[in-house]
Amino acid sequence: MVFLATPHKGSAFAQTLNSILKAAPGGSAKAYVAELEKNSSALQDINEQFRNICGDLELVSFYETQKTSVGAGIKRMIVDRDSAILGYPGETSSSLVADHHGMAKFRSPLDTNYTDVRNVLRWLMKRFTNEKAIEPALIYGSNKPVQDTVGLITKPPCEVLAKERLITLLGINESLEDDFEFLAEKIMQGSCSWLLHRQAFREWAGTSPNSSGLYWLTGNPGSGKSTLASFVIAWIKNNSFAGTCNYHFFLAGHQTKRTISYLLRSIALQAALSHGVFCSRLLELHENTGINFIQSKAIVIWEKIFEGILFRLPLERPLYWVFDGLDEAESPSELIRFLSKIRSATRINILLVSRATKNLIQEINHHLPTMVHETISNDDTVDDIRDYVRCLVQEILPSDHAQEEIIQDILIKASGSFLWVKLALERIRDNWHTKDDIKAALTEIPEGMEPLYERMIEIIASQPPKLREMATQILTWVACSFRPLDVAELQVALTPRFANFVNLKHTVEEVCGHFVIVNKSKITLIHQTARQFLLHKTSDLQIKIVDHEGHKHIAMICIDFLSDMPKWRRIFTAKQASLQKSSSSDVAVFDEHPFLFYALSFWTYHISLSSVDSDDLLETVLVFLEINCLLWINGVALSRNLRILTRAAQHLKTYVKKRAYGISKRPPISFALTRDAELRQWATDLIRVVSRFGNNVTENPSSIHKHVIPFCPKDSIIFRSLGHVGRSTFSVTGMSSNNWDDCLARLTMGENQTASKLLCKDTFFLTLIGGDGTVIVWDSETCGEARRITHGEWVSHMVSSRTSNLIATAGFKTTCVWDITTGEKLFRLSKERHLRTKALAFGETDDEILIAYDDCSIQCIDLATSETKWQFVAKEPGSDNLNCARYMAFSPDLTQIAVVFRGKPVLVWTLQHSNSVYLPPKKCVCAEDKFFAESDAWNNPEVALWQPVTDRLVILYEDTMILEWNIVDDEQLQYHHTGARVMVLSSDGNLLLTSDNNGTLSIWMIPEYRLTYQLKYDELVTDLAFSPDGTRFYDIRGSFCNVWEPDALLRPDDVDQEEMSSTYETITSEPVLSNDDNSRVPITALACDATDKFFCCGKEDGTIIMYDIPDGKKVRKLFHHSSTVSVIKLAWSSSERYFASADDSGRVIAKRLEPPTSQNPRKWAVFPLFDMRVGEAVEHFLFSANDELLLIAGLTSACVMHLKLKQELCRIRQPFQKGGTWVNHPTDPTTLIRMDADNERPYLWATLAPTSNSITAILRSYRLGEPVDFIHRAVKLRGPCLMLEILAGSNHDHPRSLNRYIEMVDLHRVRDLSSTQPAVRQRIDGLAKHVECLVGFFQDRVVFLDHQFWLCTWEVEREYSNHRRHFFLPKDWLSPMTLGLIVLNNQGTLLCPRNGEVVIVHSGLKY
């Protein structure tokens, strides 16, 4: 039972309603209305009775969250939350973002309220039909059901709680509260309360509309900023009137927590755990799109999670965000730009706490001018420091009059620094015996932090040699580590020199001179200033910690730790089985070996920051990789986070480039850098292994030892170093390229179809076939086709929502909106006038769409009602504007539109919802065009792209000049060196991808427009697109869509900010130049002989070429069709004497072959048989059992050719179902059988005459207008049996989107033409869910590819029990064309076409 704002406990407005009824003419008060008053006895009786009878009911109560208008300017809550909820055990409650009128009125299927109610009804239906239902998830830390998470109850799997799913989605594995609790524990009673009396803080904490809600507190190092931030967090949490507080502490010693991506993911997790409706939307986004935010860039997280979901939800209470240590963030300016773009339905008050650096002041003043900035002065904190000192001094001088004198001495020296006070009191703690001791200790402690740090170093140096060395190593680890280490991790790290600690925590605190603190087993420095001092200002002190040498020391420790091959191989092997049974990472291995995960993850980080002068370190790294690389990858894969490897590759590249730069500055000792080149190759190979094999290695970590190396190019360093020591049982030949290919896939759109536009969206990429408006949705992970969407007319534009699953397509007559996750058409808008669409954009809330037409009119249309909400015409007064706009583009914030005309300046208009005030456009006139008259020939602009994060426009002109226009300041920068004809920007605006007139692709770093990658490929490009994360790009050339994944696009994201200097820019500026061999003609058909010696390929240029199987070397060209057609079918008889081919024009050529002889073992002789046209595309070839006859079958006819007589024997014209197949009769050589998904029909070879029951079956099988199942692939088994892969549905061309089932067919009962008994068909139920496509039959086993593209075998049985995996195919082999052409010969050799050649996998199916 579902209640929608039902007043179970009454409403305060019942009496008001009765008063209105009395005042109405002829009206009177109603008794039943009076019974709806608050806590009326009637309602109490009803609730009590209902409680006794609702035990078996599922109860869901929705309550309103917005006030309802009850008069002019008056709004009231009609049914509050307490009244709308019964409060019964087992009741589930949730809010709807609506007033009382809107609780059951929904704007459209996109309305979030509609989605919530629909999900609940769907869940209840499942419970009613006894299906396994999803229980409401529990919020961690609460014993109550989630109060705003009704949407969650429909989301499988039920055993996964909301928090676990969110942690997996967002990748926040560390406790959210640890940093806050550590600081909050230090706050003394009454401390920090001075802030509550500040007017600016009170305004920030309130909800006054006059307050900006932006507050920035700055202070000096050590002034208690982080403690003050934790005080604010605790104060908000403890005040019920306040809203929800989300927070983040940027930690200089934790590189991951310094990133803006981590901050956003952490805030998203906190908000989701506090607000069920947001949690529901976030999990729904993940389930619909498959997007995972762990590796996403900050801008993607901001757009998808915050702009797309959180900012659109009008929550009941405001949000408070507290960000501490902004100056320690990796990119503070990026976060500030994000904050400046907040447009939220819920008020968000933001507090920033940091030092007042020059860069921060400039960024905040520019982007957040309304930010209130105040400083923490000494006067603010003097009372807190005094109380802190007094508390400690009173411990030993409880009643001494000298307390005040000591306290005053400390306050004078402290200069407002809590940190100095803490260290000073720790220093004199051991001398609190007499007053003289205390005074002497105070006298010895210097003023200021650096002198104090120097004194602490002196104390460490005065210890015995062993303790001094121990302290030095501990300080090195704590100062240089990527993140704070656990005590257990540090104990293992110190083991090579120091072992058998009794209590390492106590030892650390004793020997490190108060530099180090231990917080919940995490070892950290006392303050960021201590890290800066230790790493940069100890060179002249007795204890020296040299930055580069410290990182080298740690790197060597990690490498030595990981180099124990027998130990780790034994451990990793033992954990493999448990990992395969678990859906989460096998954390047990890392719990049992505490230092293992740190060493696996961060040894390359320390290499990148090590000294470049040491050749012995380079040698150590290379030896480690040559011996232990596969074992290292195995260990990383156990964590199921292969991003560690791509990050490691970038660290190694950085180290190599730094070495090259350092060597260039030294006198030349040797000109050989061969070993450096090897390390660069290792970095490249790591990236390639992850991109090609990442998913499979993550799923099965030990497969790195057996299944990866054979597929690596022969000249790759991983193959050269480890190819001879691998445990692979198979080998790979036939690849002519000995190096990695940047092309991940080449995809075709279908027969005679060419894409015109590209679009990347979340985990999909889309290609548009403009002619009929077909949009093909591809899975970006597998490059496989997910579904097709057909608009039904020529389509010129395609655009996606930044925040949801929606796309829009604009045709000549209509504009349609689709959900790409389901292919459902949600809206269809008809055009009133025949105008051509020039730009499309979804509105801020996806319930409206903006359309710009070539007559410069812009409409905002409500999708639910199809009504125009506002209209704007981008025309200057008095202008005839006879020219149509050539190109138009909406700005990212939808407030402006750029209009491009031929021979005119580019115009930028501010979009006005009413034309009451005319705002003239801004014009971009090139410097060389400023003195031209209107009639002169101007440089023609072609395309204008908006920078995603700045108010800049990137304009491409006809002469290939690129102009960057700062619209606000009207400043221009011109670039003439790109040669661009097509261009596209990455999602973060940092990269520009261009193509020139020759098809050469170039990637330029912005803002310098410096070349970073170039790929030469001689074919014209029609469209380009970047993937959302910028690590991949796509192009359309001719009939192909190419997917490119160069390792040059994987840029360092964990390089220390100190390394991001001009030196770093210098060493990383060298562009990567690449060439792709597109001279190889694509293979379109494949056939092999019966002896595992030869195979033949039909190609797109009409040629048929024979190759040998051992090496894939060309034997000879057999013959060719016309160069303008593609060969689509090949057949090779079992005797190897006859060969037939068909092209896409309906031409069939047959040849007689004579195999090599002993005298000439490689010479094949070819003799003509016939050359004919059949009038349609050939679907099937079939040789008779004695090789005398050849069946040539299409969809509407079939004929039989006599090969010896070289003439047609018979022909029939009869429609056949698409997807059927032909086979020889198992016992009668005069008969062949036509197999369809639901029947089989025998025909005579001599006449192609069907039997009478076959004619009946033909008529019965034709069901006009009904979806027909069809055979996708048939595999001949031993004896009279076939295995059929059957797809259910009507869309024959796109099998991935259809339901699949597997049948085994026994033809033994089809004995003769008079037989009326059908073949025995048995459906193999358990097998179908594992099959991606059938491949063949080998040694009594069916061979197939599963959904992860493992080649698998199933031993034929009556029922499916299990199957065996043998090896997986690389990701760059997985195009739909490849899967359709894979062949398995009789010897178990796999032939797989790839990029115009055939790769041969030998012995892959051996046990």
CSV table of N, CA and C in Angstrom, one decimal, residues 704-775:
chain,number,residue,atom,x,y,z
A,704,ILE,N,48.1,-13.4,-16.4
A,704,ILE,CA,49.2,-12.5,-17.0
A,704,ILE,C,50.5,-13.4,-17.3
A,705,HIS,N,50.6,-14.5,-16.6
A,705,HIS,CA,51.8,-15.4,-16.8
A,705,HIS,C,51.6,-16.3,-18.1
A,706,LYS,N,50.3,-16.6,-18.4
A,706,LYS,CA,50.1,-17.6,-19.5
A,706,LYS,C,49.5,-17.1,-20.8
A,707,HIS,N,48.7,-16.0,-20.6
A,707,HIS,CA,47.8,-15.6,-21.7
A,707,HIS,C,48.1,-14.3,-22.4
A,708,VAL,N,49.0,-13.6,-21.9
A,708,VAL,CA,49.3,-12.2,-22.4
A,708,VAL,C,50.5,-12.1,-23.3
A,709,ILE,N,51.6,-12.7,-22.9
A,709,ILE,CA,52.8,-12.6,-23.6
A,709,ILE,C,52.7,-13.0,-25.1
A,710,PRO,N,52.1,-14.1,-25.4
A,710,PRO,CA,52.0,-14.5,-26.9
A,710,PRO,C,51.4,-13.5,-27.8
A,711,PHE,N,50.5,-12.6,-27.2
A,711,PHE,CA,49.8,-11.6,-28.0
A,711,PHE,C,50.5,-10.3,-28.1
A,712,CYS,N,51.6,-10.2,-27.4
A,712,CYS,CA,52.4,-9.0,-27.5
A,712,CYS,C,53.3,-9.0,-28.7
A,713,PRO,N,53.5,-7.8,-29.3
A,713,PRO,CA,54.3,-7.7,-30.5
A,713,PRO,C,55.8,-8.2,-30.2
A,714,LYS,N,56.4,-8.8,-31.3
A,714,LYS,CA,57.7,-9.5,-31.1
A,714,LYS,C,58.8,-8.5,-30.7
A,715,ASP,N,58.6,-7.2,-31.1
A,715,ASP,CA,59.7,-6.2,-30.7
A,715,ASP,C,59.4,-5.5,-29.4
A,716,SER,N,58.2,-5.8,-28.8
A,716,SER,CA,57.9,-5.2,-27.5
A,716,SER,C,58.9,-5.7,-26.5
A,717,ILE,N,59.3,-4.9,-25.5
A,717,ILE,CA,60.3,-5.3,-24.5
A,717,ILE,C,59.7,-6.4,-23.6
A,718,ILE,N,58.4,-6.4,-23.4
A,718,ILE,CA,57.9,-7.4,-22.5
A,718,ILE,C,57.9,-8.8,-23.2
A,719,PHE,N,57.8,-8.9,-24.5
A,719,PHE,CA,57.9,-10.1,-25.2
A,719,PHE,C,59.4,-10.6,-25.3
A,720,ARG,N,60.3,-9.6,-25.6
A,720,ARG,CA,61.7,-9.9,-25.7
A,720,ARG,C,62.3,-10.4,-24.4
A,721,SER,N,61.8,-9.8,-23.3
A,721,SER,CA,62.4,-10.2,-22.0
A,721,SER,C,61.7,-11.4,-21.4
A,722,LEU,N,60.4,-11.6,-21.6
A,722,LEU,CA,59.7,-12.6,-20.9
A,722,LEU,C,59.1,-13.7,-21.7
A,723,GLY,N,59.2,-13.5,-23.1
A,723,GLY,CA,58.6,-14.5,-24.0
A,723,GLY,C,59.1,-15.9,-23.8
A,724,HIS,N,60.4,-16.0,-23.4
A,724,HIS,CA,61.0,-17.3,-23.3
A,724,HIS,C,60.8,-18.0,-21.9
A,725,VAL,N,60.3,-17.2,-21.0
A,725,VAL,CA,60.1,-17.7,-19.6
A,725,VAL,C,58.7,-17.9,-19.2
A,726,GLY,N,57.8,-17.4,-20.1
A,726,GLY,CA,56.3,-17.5,-19.8
A,726,GLY,C,55.9,-19.0,-19.8
A,727,ARG,N,54.7,-19.1,-19.2
A,727,ARG,CA,54.1,-20.5,-19.1
A,727,ARG,C,53.0,-20.7,-20.1
A,728,SER,N,53.0,-20.0,-21.2
A,728,SER,CA,52.0,-20.1,-22.2
A,728,SER,C,52.1,-21.5,-22.9
A,729,THR,N,50.9,-22.0,-23.2
A,729,THR,CA,50.9,-23.3,-24.0
A,729,THR,C,50.6,-23.1,-25.4
A,730,PHE,N,50.4,-21.8,-25.9
A,730,PHE,CA,50.0,-21.6,-27.2
A,730,PHE,C,51.0,-20.5,-27.8
A,731,SER,N,50.9,-20.4,-29.1
A,731,SER,CA,51.7,-19.4,-29.8
A,731,SER,C,50.9,-18.6,-30.8
A,732,VAL,N,51.4,-17.5,-31.2
A,732,VAL,CA,50.6,-16.6,-32.1
A,732,VAL,C,51.6,-16.2,-33.3
A,733,THR,N,51.1,-16.4,-34.5
A,733,THR,CA,51.8,-15.9,-35.7
A,733,THR,C,50.9,-15.2,-36.6
A,734,GLY,N,51.5,-14.6,-37.6
A,734,GLY,CA,50.7,-13.9,-38.7
A,734,GLY,C,50.7,-12.4,-38.5
A,735,MET,N,51.2,-11.9,-37.4
A,735,MET,CA,51.2,-10.4,-37.3
A,735,MET,C,52.5,-9.8,-37.9
A,736,SER,N,52.3,-9.0,-38.9
A,736,SER,CA,53.4,-8.4,-39.6
A,736,SER,C,54.0,-7.3,-38.8
A,737,SER,N,53.2,-6.6,-38.0
A,737,SER,CA,53.8,-5.5,-37.2
A,737,SER,C,54.4,-6.1,-36.0
A,738,ASN,N,55.6,-5.6,-35.7
A,738,ASN,CA,56.3,-6.1,-34.5
A,738,ASN,C,56.2,-5.1,-33.4
A,739,ASN,N,55.4,-4.1,-33.6
A,739,ASN,CA,55.3,-3.0,-32.5
A,739,ASN,C,53.8,-2.8,-32.2
A,740,TRP,N,53.5,-2.2,-31.1
A,740,TRP,CA,52.2,-1.9,-30.7
A,740,TRP,C,51.5,-1.0,-31.7
A,741,ASP,N,50.2,-1.2,-31.8
A,741,ASP,CA,49.4,-0.4,-32.7
A,741,ASP,C,48.6,0.6,-31.9
A,742,ASP,N,48.5,1.9,-32.3
A,742,ASP,CA,47.7,2.8,-31.5
A,742,ASP,C,46.2,2.6,-31.8
A,743,CYS,N,45.9,1.9,-32.9
A,743,CYS,CA,44.5,1.7,-33.2
A,743,CYS,C,43.9,0.5,-32.4
A,744,LEU,N,42.9,0.8,-31.7
A,744,LEU,CA,42.3,-0.2,-30.8
A,744,LEU,C,41.2,-1.0,-31.6
A,745,ALA,N,40.5,-0.3,-32.6
A,745,ALA,CA,39.5,-1.0,-33.3
A,745,ALA,C,39.2,-0.2,-34.6
A,746,ARG,N,38.8,-0.9,-35.6
A,746,ARG,CA,38.2,-0.3,-36.8
A,746,ARG,C,36.8,-0.9,-37.1
A,747,LEU,N,35.8,-0.1,-37.0
A,747,LEU,CA,34.5,-0.6,-37.0
A,747,LEU,C,33.7,-0.1,-38.3
A,748,THR,N,32.9,-1.0,-38.8
A,748,THR,CA,32.1,-0.7,-40.0
A,748,THR,C,30.7,-0.5,-39.5
A,749,MET,N,29.9,0.3,-40.2
A,749,MET,CA,28.6,0.6,-39.8
A,749,MET,C,27.6,-0.4,-40.4
A,750,GLY,N,28.0,-1.2,-41.3
A,750,GLY,CA,27.1,-2.1,-42.0
A,750,GLY,C,27.2,-2.0,-43.5
A,751,GLU,N,26.5,-2.9,-44.2
A,751,GLU,CA,26.7,-2.9,-45.6
A,751,GLU,C,26.2,-1.6,-46.3
A,752,ASN,N,27.2,-1.0,-47.0
A,752,ASN,CA,26.9,0.3,-47.7
A,752,ASN,C,26.5,1.4,-46.8
A,753,GLN,N,26.9,1.4,-45.6
A,753,GLN,CA,26.5,2.5,-44.7
A,753,GLN,C,27.8,3.2,-44.2
A,754,THR,N,27.7,4.5,-44.1
A,754,THR,CA,28.8,5.4,-43.7
A,754,THR,C,28.4,6.4,-42.7
A,755,ALA,N,29.1,6.5,-41.6
A,755,ALA,CA,28.8,7.4,-40.5
A,755,ALA,C,29.2,8.8,-40.9
A,756,SER,N,28.5,9.8,-40.4
A,756,SER,CA,28.8,11.2,-40.6
A,756,SER,C,29.2,11.9,-39.4
A,757,LYS,N,28.8,11.5,-38.2
A,757,LYS,CA,29.1,12.2,-37.0
A,757,LYS,C,29.4,11.2,-35.9
A,758,LEU,N,30.2,11.7,-34.9
A,758,LEU,CA,30.6,11.0,-33.7
A,758,LEU,C,30.1,11.7,-32.5
A,759,LEU,N,29.9,10.9,-31.4
A,759,LEU,CA,29.5,11.5,-30.1
A,759,LEU,C,29.9,10.5,-29.0
A,760,CYS,N,30.6,11.0,-28.0
A,760,CYS,CA,31.0,10.1,-26.9
A,760,CYS,C,30.1,10.5,-25.7
A,761,LYS,N,29.7,9.4,-25.0
A,761,LYS,CA,28.7,9.6,-23.9
A,761,LYS,C,28.9,8.6,-22.9
A,762,ASP,N,29.5,9.0,-21.8
A,762,ASP,CA,29.7,8.1,-20.6
A,762,ASP,C,30.5,6.8,-21.1
A,763,THR,N,29.9,5.7,-20.9
A,763,THR,CA,30.6,4.4,-21.3
A,763,THR,C,30.2,4.0,-22.7
A,764,PHE,N,29.7,4.9,-23.5
A,764,PHE,CA,29.3,4.6,-24.9
A,764,PHE,C,30.0,5.6,-25.8
A,765,PHE,N,30.1,5.2,-27.1
A,765,PHE,CA,30.3,6.2,-28.2
A,765,PHE,C,29.3,5.9,-29.3
A,766,LEU,N,28.9,6.9,-30.0
A,766,LEU,CA,27.8,6.8,-30.9
A,766,LEU,C,28.2,7.3,-32.3
A,767,THR,N,27.8,6.6,-33.3
A,767,THR,CA,28.0,7.0,-34.7
A,767,THR,C,26.6,7.3,-35.4
A,768,LEU,N,26.6,8.3,-36.1
A,768,LEU,CA,25.3,8.7,-36.8
A,768,LEU,C,25.4,8.4,-38.3
A,769,ILE,N,24.5,7.6,-38.8
A,769,ILE,CA,24.4,7.4,-40.2
A,769,ILE,C,23.3,8.4,-40.7
A,770,GLY,N,23.7,9.5,-41.3
A,770,GLY,CA,22.8,10.6,-41.6
A,770,GLY,C,21.6,10.3,-42.4
A,771,GLY,N,21.8,9.4,-43.4
A,771,GLY,CA,20.7,9.2,-44.4
A,771,GLY,C,19.4,8.9,-43.8
A,772,ASP,N,19.3,7.9,-43.0
A,772,ASP,CA,18.0,7.5,-42.4
A,772,ASP,C,18.0,7.8,-40.9
A,773,GLY,N,19.0,8.5,-40.4
A,773,GLY,CA,19.0,8.9,-39.0
A,773,GLY,C,19.3,7.8,-38.0
A,774,THR,N,20.0,6.8,-38.5
A,774,THR,CA,20.3,5.7,-37.6
A,774,THR,C,21.5,6.0,-36.7
A,775,VAL,N,21.3,5.9,-35.4
A,775,VAL,CA,22.4,6.1,-34.4
A,775,VAL,C,22.8,4.7,-33.9
